[in-house]
CSV table of C-alpha atoms (C1' of nucleotides) in Angstrom, one decimal:
chain,number,residue,atom,x,y,z
S,1,MET,CA,78.1,74.0,99.4
S,2,PRO,CA,78.6,74.5,103.4
S,3,GLY,CA,78.9,70.6,103.7
S,4,THR,CA,82.6,71.4,102.0
S,5,ARG,CA,84.3,71.8,105.1
S,6,LEU,CA,88.1,73.2,104.6
S,7,ASP,CA,91.0,71.7,106.1
S,8,PRO,CA,93.8,73.8,108.1
S,9,ILE,CA,95.9,73.7,104.5
S,10,ASP,CA,92.8,75.1,102.8
S,11,ARG,CA,92.5,77.5,105.2
S,12,LYS,CA,96.1,78.8,105.2
S,13,ILE,CA,96.4,79.0,101.6
S,14,LEU,CA,93.1,81.9,102.0
S,15,ALA,CA,95.1,83.4,104.3
S,16,GLU,CA,98.3,83.5,102.6
S,17,LEU,CA,96.6,84.8,99.4
S,18,GLN,CA,94.7,87.0,101.3
S,19,ALA,CA,97.6,88.6,102.2
S,20,ASP,CA,99.7,88.4,98.9
S,21,GLY,CA,97.5,88.1,95.9
S,22,ARG,CA,100.1,87.3,93.7
S,23,MET,CA,102.6,85.1,95.7
S,24,THR,CA,103.9,82.4,93.4
S,25,ASN,CA,102.3,79.0,93.6
S,26,VAL,CA,105.8,77.6,94.2
S,27,GLU,CA,106.0,80.1,97.4
S,28,LEU,CA,102.3,79.6,98.3
S,29,ALA,CA,103.4,75.6,98.3
S,30,ARG,CA,106.4,76.3,100.5
S,31,ARG,CA,104.6,78.3,103.0
S,32,VAL,CA,101.8,75.7,103.5
S,33,GLY,CA,104.0,73.0,103.7
S,34,ILE,CA,103.1,70.7,100.5
S,35,SER,CA,104.5,70.4,96.9
S,36,ALA,CA,103.3,72.8,94.1
S,37,PRO,CA,100.9,70.6,92.1
S,38,PRO,CA,98.4,69.5,94.8
S,39,CYS,CA,98.9,73.2,96.0
S,40,LEU,CA,97.7,74.5,93.1
S,41,ARG,CA,94.8,72.0,92.7
S,42,ARG,CA,93.6,73.5,95.9
S,43,VAL,CA,93.9,77.3,94.7
S,44,ARG,CA,91.7,76.3,91.6
S,45,THR,CA,89.3,74.2,93.4
S,46,LEU,CA,89.1,76.8,96.0
S,47,GLU,CA,88.0,79.2,93.0
S,48,GLU,CA,85.5,77.2,91.8
S,49,GLN,CA,83.8,76.6,95.0
S,50,GLY,CA,83.5,80.5,95.2
S,51,PHE,CA,85.9,80.7,98.3
S,52,ILE,CA,88.1,82.8,96.2
S,53,ARG,CA,86.0,85.2,94.1
S,54,GLY,CA,89.0,87.2,92.6
S,55,TYR,CA,92.1,88.8,92.9
S,56,HIS,CA,92.6,92.6,92.8
S,57,ALA,CA,95.4,95.3,93.0
S,58,ASP,CA,94.9,97.5,95.8
S,59,ILE,CA,95.4,101.1,94.0
S,60,ASP,CA,96.0,104.1,96.1
S,61,ALA,CA,92.6,106.1,95.0
S,62,ARG,CA,94.3,109.5,96.8
S,63,GLU,CA,97.5,109.1,94.6
S,64,LEU,CA,95.4,109.2,91.5
S,65,GLY,CA,93.6,112.4,92.2
S,66,PHE,CA,90.5,110.8,94.0
S,67,GLU,CA,91.1,113.0,97.2
S,68,VAL,CA,87.3,112.8,98.8
S,69,GLN,CA,85.8,109.8,100.6
S,70,VAL,CA,82.4,110.1,101.6
S,71,PHE,CA,79.9,108.0,103.6
S,72,ALA,CA,76.1,108.4,102.3
S,73,MET,CA,73.3,107.3,104.7
S,74,VAL,CA,70.1,106.9,102.5
S,75,GLY,CA,66.8,106.8,103.3
S,76,LEU,CA,64.0,105.7,100.9
S,77,VAL,CA,60.1,106.7,100.7
S,78,SER,CA,58.9,103.0,99.8
S,79,GLN,CA,60.9,99.8,101.2
S,80,ALA,CA,58.9,97.7,98.9
S,81,GLU,CA,61.3,95.0,97.3
S,82,ALA,CA,61.1,96.1,94.0
S,83,ASP,CA,61.9,100.0,95.1
S,84,LEU,CA,64.9,98.1,96.8
S,85,SER,CA,66.3,96.5,94.2
S,86,ALA,CA,65.6,99.5,91.7
S,87,PHE,CA,67.6,101.7,94.2
S,88,GLU,CA,70.6,99.3,94.3
S,89,ASP,CA,70.8,98.9,90.6
S,90,ARG,CA,71.2,102.6,90.3
S,91,CYS,CA,74.1,102.7,92.9
S,92,ARG,CA,75.5,99.8,90.9
S,93,ALA,CA,75.6,102.2,87.7
S,94,TRP,CA,77.1,105.1,89.8
S,95,PRO,CA,80.8,105.1,89.3
S,96,LEU,CA,81.3,107.0,92.1
S,97,VAL,CA,79.3,104.9,94.5
S,98,ARG,CA,81.7,101.8,95.6
S,99,GLU,CA,79.8,100.2,98.0
S,100,CYS,CA,76.1,100.0,98.8
S,101,HIS,CA,74.7,97.9,101.9
S,102,MET,CA,71.6,97.9,102.7
S,103,LEU,CA,71.1,97.8,106.4
S,104,ASN,CA,68.7,97.6,109.4
S,105,GLY,CA,67.4,100.6,111.7
S,106,GLU,CA,66.4,104.2,110.5
S,107,VAL,CA,68.6,104.3,107.4
S,108,ASP,CA,67.8,102.0,104.7
S,109,PHE,CA,71.3,102.1,102.8
S,110,ILE,CA,74.7,103.3,103.6
S,111,LEU,CA,77.0,104.3,100.5
S,112,LYS,CA,80.5,104.6,100.3
S,113,CYS,CA,81.5,107.1,97.6
S,114,VAL,CA,84.9,108.4,96.4
S,115,ALA,CA,85.4,111.7,94.1
S,116,PRO,CA,88.2,113.6,92.9
S,117,ASP,CA,87.1,116.8,94.7
S,118,LEU,CA,84.3,118.2,96.7
S,119,SER,CA,82.4,119.8,94.2
S,120,SER,CA,82.5,116.7,91.9
S,121,PHE,CA,80.7,115.1,95.1
S,122,GLN,CA,78.3,117.7,95.8
S,123,SER,CA,77.0,117.8,92.0
S,124,PHE,CA,76.6,113.9,92.1
S,125,LEU,CA,74.9,114.6,95.7
S,126,THR,CA,72.5,117.1,94.3
S,127,GLY,CA,72.4,116.1,90.7
S,128,GLU,CA,72.2,112.3,91.0
S,129,LEU,CA,71.8,111.0,94.3
S,130,LEU,CA,69.2,113.5,95.9
S,131,THR,CA,67.2,113.6,92.9
S,132,ALA,CA,66.9,109.8,92.2
S,133,PRO,CA,63.5,108.5,92.3
S,134,ASN,CA,62.1,107.1,95.5
S,135,VAL,CA,64.9,108.9,97.9
S,136,ALA,CA,63.6,110.1,101.0
S,137,SER,CA,66.8,111.7,102.9
S,138,VAL,CA,70.4,111.5,102.7
S,139,LYS,CA,72.9,112.3,105.5
S,140,THR,CA,76.5,112.6,104.0
S,141,SER,CA,79.7,112.6,106.3
S,142,LEU,CA,83.2,113.2,105.1
S,143,VAL,CA,85.9,110.9,105.8
S,144,ILE,CA,88.5,113.3,107.8
S,145,ARG,CA,91.2,110.3,107.8
S,146,GLY,CA,91.4,106.7,107.4
S,147,ALA,CA,92.9,104.9,110.5
S,148,LYS,CA,92.3,101.2,109.2
S,149,ASP,CA,91.1,99.3,106.0
S,150,GLU,CA,91.7,95.8,105.7
S,151,PRO,CA,89.0,94.4,103.6
S,152,GLY,CA,88.8,90.6,104.3
S,153,VAL,CA,88.3,88.0,106.7
S,154,PRO,CA,90.6,87.8,110.1
S,155,PHE,CA,91.8,84.5,109.7
S,156,ASP,CA,93.2,84.4,113.2
S,157,VAL,CA,89.9,84.3,114.7
S,158,LEU,CA,88.5,81.9,112.5
S,159,GLU,CA,91.2,79.3,113.9
S,160,ALA,CA,90.5,80.2,117.2
S,161,ARG,CA,86.8,79.5,116.5
S,162,LEU,CA,87.7,76.5,114.9
S,163,SER,CA,90.2,75.1,117.6
S,164,LYS,CA,87.6,75.8,120.3
S,165,SER,CA,84.8,74.2,118.5
S,166,ALA,CA,86.9,70.7,117.7
X,1,MET,CA,105.6,112.5,94.0
X,2,PRO,CA,102.2,114.0,92.8
X,3,GLY,CA,104.7,115.6,90.0
X,4,THR,CA,105.3,112.3,88.7
X,5,ARG,CA,102.4,112.0,86.3
X,6,LEU,CA,101.0,109.0,84.9
X,7,ASP,CA,100.5,108.1,80.9
X,8,PRO,CA,97.8,106.4,79.6
X,9,ILE,CA,99.7,103.2,79.5
X,10,ASP,CA,100.4,103.3,83.2
X,11,ARG,CA,96.8,103.9,84.1
X,12,LYS,CA,95.3,101.1,81.6
X,13,ILE,CA,97.8,98.8,83.8
X,14,LEU,CA,96.5,100.1,87.1
X,15,ALA,CA,93.0,99.3,85.9
X,16,GLU,CA,93.8,96.0,84.6
X,17,LEU,CA,95.5,94.7,87.6
X,18,GLN,CA,92.9,96.3,89.9
X,19,ALA,CA,90.2,94.1,87.9
X,20,ASP,CA,92.5,91.0,87.9
X,21,GLY,CA,95.5,91.2,90.5
X,22,ARG,CA,96.8,88.0,89.0
X,23,MET,CA,97.1,88.6,85.4
X,24,THR,CA,100.3,87.2,84.2
X,25,ASN,CA,102.5,90.2,82.8
X,26,VAL,CA,102.4,88.8,79.3
X,27,GLU,CA,98.8,89.2,79.4
X,28,LEU,CA,98.7,92.7,80.5
X,29,ALA,CA,101.5,93.4,78.1
X,30,ARG,CA,99.4,92.5,75.4
X,31,ARG,CA,96.6,94.6,77.0
X,32,VAL,CA,98.0,97.6,77.4
X,33,GLY,CA,100.0,97.2,74.2
X,34,ILE,CA,103.6,97.3,74.6
X,35,SER,CA,106.0,94.2,75.2
X,36,ALA,CA,106.3,92.6,78.4
X,37,PRO,CA,109.9,93.9,79.8
X,38,PRO,CA,108.8,97.3,79.5
X,39,CYS,CA,105.4,96.8,81.1
X,40,LEU,CA,107.0,95.0,84.0
X,41,ARG,CA,109.2,98.0,84.5
X,42,ARG,CA,106.4,100.0,84.6
X,43,VAL,CA,104.5,97.7,87.0
X,44,ARG,CA,107.3,97.9,89.3
X,45,THR,CA,107.8,101.3,89.1
X,46,LEU,CA,104.3,101.5,90.3
X,47,GLU,CA,104.6,99.7,93.1
X,48,GLU,CA,107.4,101.6,94.4
X,49,GLN,CA,105.8,104.7,94.1
X,50,GLY,CA,102.8,103.8,96.3
X,51,PHE,CA,100.2,103.6,93.4
X,52,ILE,CA,99.8,100.0,94.0
X,53,ARG,CA,99.8,99.0,97.6
X,54,GLY,CA,99.6,95.4,97.1
X,55,TYR,CA,97.4,92.4,95.8
X,56,HIS,CA,95.2,90.6,97.6
X,57,ALA,CA,92.8,87.5,97.1
X,58,ASP,CA,89.1,88.6,97.6
X,59,ILE,CA,87.7,86.3,100.0
X,60,ASP,CA,83.9,85.3,100.8
X,61,ALA,CA,83.8,85.5,104.2
X,62,ARG,CA,80.3,84.4,104.3
X,63,GLU,CA,81.7,81.3,103.0
X,64,LEU,CA,84.1,81.0,106.1
X,65,GLY,CA,81.1,81.5,108.5
X,66,PHE,CA,81.4,85.3,109.0
X,67,GLU,CA,77.9,85.7,108.5
X,68,VAL,CA,77.6,88.7,110.2
X,69,GLN,CA,78.4,92.4,108.7
X,70,VAL,CA,77.7,95.4,111.1
X,71,PHE,CA,78.5,99.2,110.7
X,72,ALA,CA,79.2,101.0,113.8
X,73,MET,CA,78.8,105.0,114.6
X,74,VAL,CA,81.1,105.9,117.4
X,75,GLY,CA,81.4,109.1,119.2
X,76,LEU,CA,83.9,110.1,121.6
X,77,VAL,CA,84.2,111.8,124.7
X,78,SER,CA,87.4,113.5,123.8
X,79,GLN,CA,88.7,114.8,120.3
X,80,ALA,CA,91.9,115.6,121.2
X,81,GLU,CA,94.5,114.4,118.6
X,82,ALA,CA,95.9,111.8,121.3
X,83,ASP,CA,92.7,110.5,122.2
X,84,LEU,CA,91.6,110.1,118.6
X,85,SER,CA,95.0,107.8,117.9
X,86,ALA,CA,94.5,106.2,121.0
X,87,PHE,CA,90.7,104.7,119.5
X,88,GLU,CA,92.8,104.2,115.9
X,89,ASP,CA,95.3,102.1,117.8
X,90,ARG,CA,92.5,99.9,119.6
X,91,CYS,CA,90.7,99.5,116.3
X,92,ARG,CA,93.8,98.5,114.6
X,93,ALA,CA,94.2,95.8,117.3
X,94,TRP,CA,90.4,94.4,117.3
X,95,PRO,CA,90.3,91.8,114.6
X,96,LEU,CA,86.5,92.3,114.1
X,97,VAL,CA,86.9,95.6,112.8
X,98,ARG,CA,88.5,95.7,109.4
X,99,GLU,CA,87.7,99.3,108.4
X,100,CYS,CA,87.8,102.3,110.7
X,101,HIS,CA,87.5,105.9,109.3
X,102,MET,CA,87.2,109.2,111.0
X,103,LEU,CA,84.7,111.4,110.0
X,104,ASN,CA,83.1,114.9,110.1
X,105,GLY,CA,79.7,115.5,111.6
X,106,GLU,CA,78.2,114.5,114.8
X,107,VAL,CA,79.4,111.1,114.5
X,108,ASP,CA,83.1,110.7,115.2
X,109,PHE,CA,84.2,107.2,113.7
X,110,ILE,CA,82.5,104.9,111.6
X,111,LEU,CA,83.6,100.9,112.1
X,112,LYS,CA,82.9,98.3,109.5
X,113,CYS,CA,83.1,95.3,111.5
X,114,VAL,CA,82.2,91.4,110.8
X,115,ALA,CA,81.6,88.7,112.9
X,116,PRO,CA,80.6,84.7,112.7
X,117,ASP,CA,77.5,85.2,114.4
X,118,LEU,CA,75.3,87.9,116.0
X,119,SER,CA,76.2,86.8,119.7
X,120,SER,CA,79.9,87.2,118.8
X,121,PHE,CA,79.6,90.6,117.9
X,122,GLN,CA,77.4,91.2,120.6
X,123,SER,CA,80.1,90.4,123.0
X,124,PHE,CA,82.7,92.2,121.2
X,125,LEU,CA,80.3,95.5,121.0
X,126,THR,CA,79.8,95.1,125.1
X,127,GLY,CA,82.9,93.7,126.1
X,128,GLU,CA,85.3,95.6,124.2
X,129,LEU,CA,84.0,98.4,121.9
X,130,LEU,CA,81.5,100.1,124.8
X,131,THR,CA,83.7,99.5,127.2
X,132,ALA,CA,86.5,100.8,125.7
X,133,PRO,CA,88.2,104.3,127.2
X,134,ASN,CA,86.5,107.6,125.6
X,135,VAL,CA,83.8,106.1,123.7
X,136,ALA,CA,80.7,108.1,124.5
X,137,SER,CA,78.3,106.5,122.2
X,138,VAL,CA,77.9,103.4,119.7
X,139,LYS,CA,75.0,103.1,117.2
X,140,THR,CA,75.2,99.9,115.6
X,141,SER,CA,73.4,99.0,111.9
X,142,LEU,CA,73.3,95.3,110.7
X,143,VAL,CA,74.1,94.8,106.9
X,144,ILE,CA,71.0,93.1,105.7
X,145,ARG,CA,72.5,92.5,102.5
X,146,GLY,CA,75.3,93.9,100.2
X,147,ALA,CA,74.3,95.3,96.8
X,148,LYS,CA,77.6,96.5,95.1
X,149,ASP,CA,81.1,96.0,97.1
X,150,GLU,CA,84.2,97.4,94.3
X,151,PRO,CA,86.7,98.7,96.5
X,152,GLY,CA,89.0,101.1,94.4
X,153,VAL,CA,89.2,103.5,92.0
X,154,PRO,CA,86.6,103.9,89.1
X,155,PHE,CA,88.9,104.4,86.2
X,156,ASP,CA,86.2,105.5,83.7
X,157,VAL,CA,85.5,108.5,85.8
X,158,LEU,CA,89.5,109.3,85.9
X,159,GLU,CA,89.7,108.8,82.2
X,160,ALA,CA,86.9,111.2,81.7
X,161,ARG,CA,88.4,113.8,84.2
X,162,LEU,CA,91.5,113.8,82.2
X,163,SER,CA,90.3,114.1,78.7
X,164,LYS,CA,88.4,117.0,79.6
X,165,SER,CA,90.9,118.6,81.3
X,166,ALA,CA,93.6,117.9,78.4
F,1,DC,C1',123.4,119.2,64.5
F,2,DA,C1',126.1,116.2,68.0
F,3,DG,C1',125.5,113.9,72.6
F,4,DG,C1',122.8,112.1,76.4
F,5,DC,C1',118.9,110.6,78.5
F,6,DG,C1',114.7,107.5,78.3
F,7,DA,C1',111.7,103.9,76.9
F,8,DC,C1',111.0,100.3,74.0
F,9,DG,C1',111.6,95.7,71.5
F,10,DC,C1',114.2,91.5,70.9
F,11,DA,C1',116.2,87.4,72.3
F,12,DA,C1',118.4,84.6,75.8
F,13,DT,C1',118.0,82.8,80.6
F,14,DA,C1',116.2,81.8,84.8
F,15,DA,C1',112.0,80.6,87.3
F,16,DT,C1',107.3,79.4,87.6
F,17,DG,C1',103.0,77.4,86.1
F,18,DT,C1',100.9,73.0,84.8
F,19,DT,C1',100.1,68.2,83.4
F,20,DT,C1',101.4,63.4,83.6
F,21,DC,C1',102.0,59.3,86.2
F,22,DG,C1',103.0,56.3,90.0
F,23,DC,C1',103.0,55.9,95.2
F,24,DT,C1',100.6,56.0,99.6
F,25,DC,C1',97.2,56.9,102.9
F,26,DT,C1',92.6,56.4,103.8
F,27,DT,C1',87.7,54.3,103.9
F,28,DG,C1',84.3,51.0,103.5
F,29,DC,C1',83.0,46.4,103.3
F,30,DG,C1',83.5,41.7,103.0
M,1,DC,C1',91.5,41.5,109.9
M,2,DG,C1',92.6,41.7,104.8
M,3,DC,C1',91.1,43.8,100.2
M,4,DA,C1',89.5,46.8,96.7
M,5,DA,C1',88.1,51.5,95.9
M,6,DG,C1',89.0,56.4,95.8
M,7,DA,C1',91.6,60.9,97.0
M,8,DG,C1',95.5,63.4,97.6
M,9,DC,C1',100.4,63.7,97.4
M,10,DG,C1',105.0,64.1,95.3
M,11,DA,C1',108.9,63.7,91.5
M,12,DA,C1',109.7,64.6,86.9
M,13,DA,C1',108.5,66.4,82.3
M,14,DC,C1',106.8,69.9,79.6
M,15,DA,C1',104.8,74.6,78.4
M,16,DT,C1',104.5,79.5,79.9
M,17,DT,C1',106.1,83.1,82.1
M,18,DA,C1',109.3,86.3,84.6
M,19,DT,C1',114.0,88.6,84.1
M,20,DT,C1',117.8,90.2,82.6
M,21,DG,C1',121.1,92.6,78.9
M,22,DC,C1',121.7,94.6,74.8
M,23,DG,C1',120.8,97.4,70.5
M,24,DT,C1',118.4,100.9,68.7
M,25,DC,C1',115.2,104.6,67.9
M,26,DG,C1',112.7,108.9,69.3
M,27,DC,C1',113.3,113.3,71.6
M,28,DC,C1',115.1,116.9,74.2
M,29,DT,C1',119.3,119.9,75.1
M,30,DG,C1',123.1,122.9,74.5
DNA sequence: CAGGCGACGCAATAATGTTTCGCTCTTGCG
DNA sequence: CGCAAGAGCGAAACATTATTGCGTCGCCTG
């Protein structure tokens, strides 16, 4: 329901839970300026309406031995919808592929992959990705280092935007 | 401490919290097969050691009006360390840039950006990114649709790997 | 084999999560 | 303007969970 607009308290709740998903409801209520029960009701509603998709611990992959991160640009032979879906299904089944986005432009898909080491990735690349049906070309780029990694919504931009249109 | 190896219970804890970061400690303890107090102690330790970087609610950006997602491939004029760092600092300051990774290959950086609409992104692109110091080239690709988006660690791969090396 | 270290589980207490209930404020209509 | 209906809030009560303290067990070490 795009019609179900959020009030400033709801947006604050989302921003706080994005920053710290394990915050207690009491603390959350204190920060957004209401008491605990209505705060919990709002959180439940936001979950049901799909604004909150879930909660996840942010695990350090490198500490667990996944030292390689790679972006793969994939071009397909056929861009028919059935072939696109088939490739997406394959990506969902590959554990080393953590993200798969369909793009416009010369490249059809971009994949974010992780692997324990280079040889693991290369065996995945040559044994799985390059040999998958309908794959025409793959260009890979190793991540040398990460400078910023904050998936989520820039709530400061959202608030600025809303205050303008109001 | 890379020497501080994790036992199967610790890895199970990480996997469960990655899947559901708001799980209660009681439920977590039940799932990993130990009682609540030592389970909580392990979680605290994992947090302190940096295996768990934090907890975040997964917010649906599209529902909040961020309908555009873009990957930007950026090439710089100078790849001197000071210039690389300067660009990374700039990326950290741009709210529309959610991720910034330094790559090998022909492109220096890949940026994942969000924006409320195309014109917002284009004004960022022309007014900020393209005019930033040291930026030589930017190629952007719109995300048509997302097929998979599961940042994190593939714990099934990790377990398979460990059982082999054991 | 005794001592010490580490980790576990149990039990008790503090804190939090969750439901219930009554109140207030807003909205729409006579 | 006044009233009735509905939504949202806060205080209190109850259920669940988090946290601490302590005793026990297994294991390594000297």
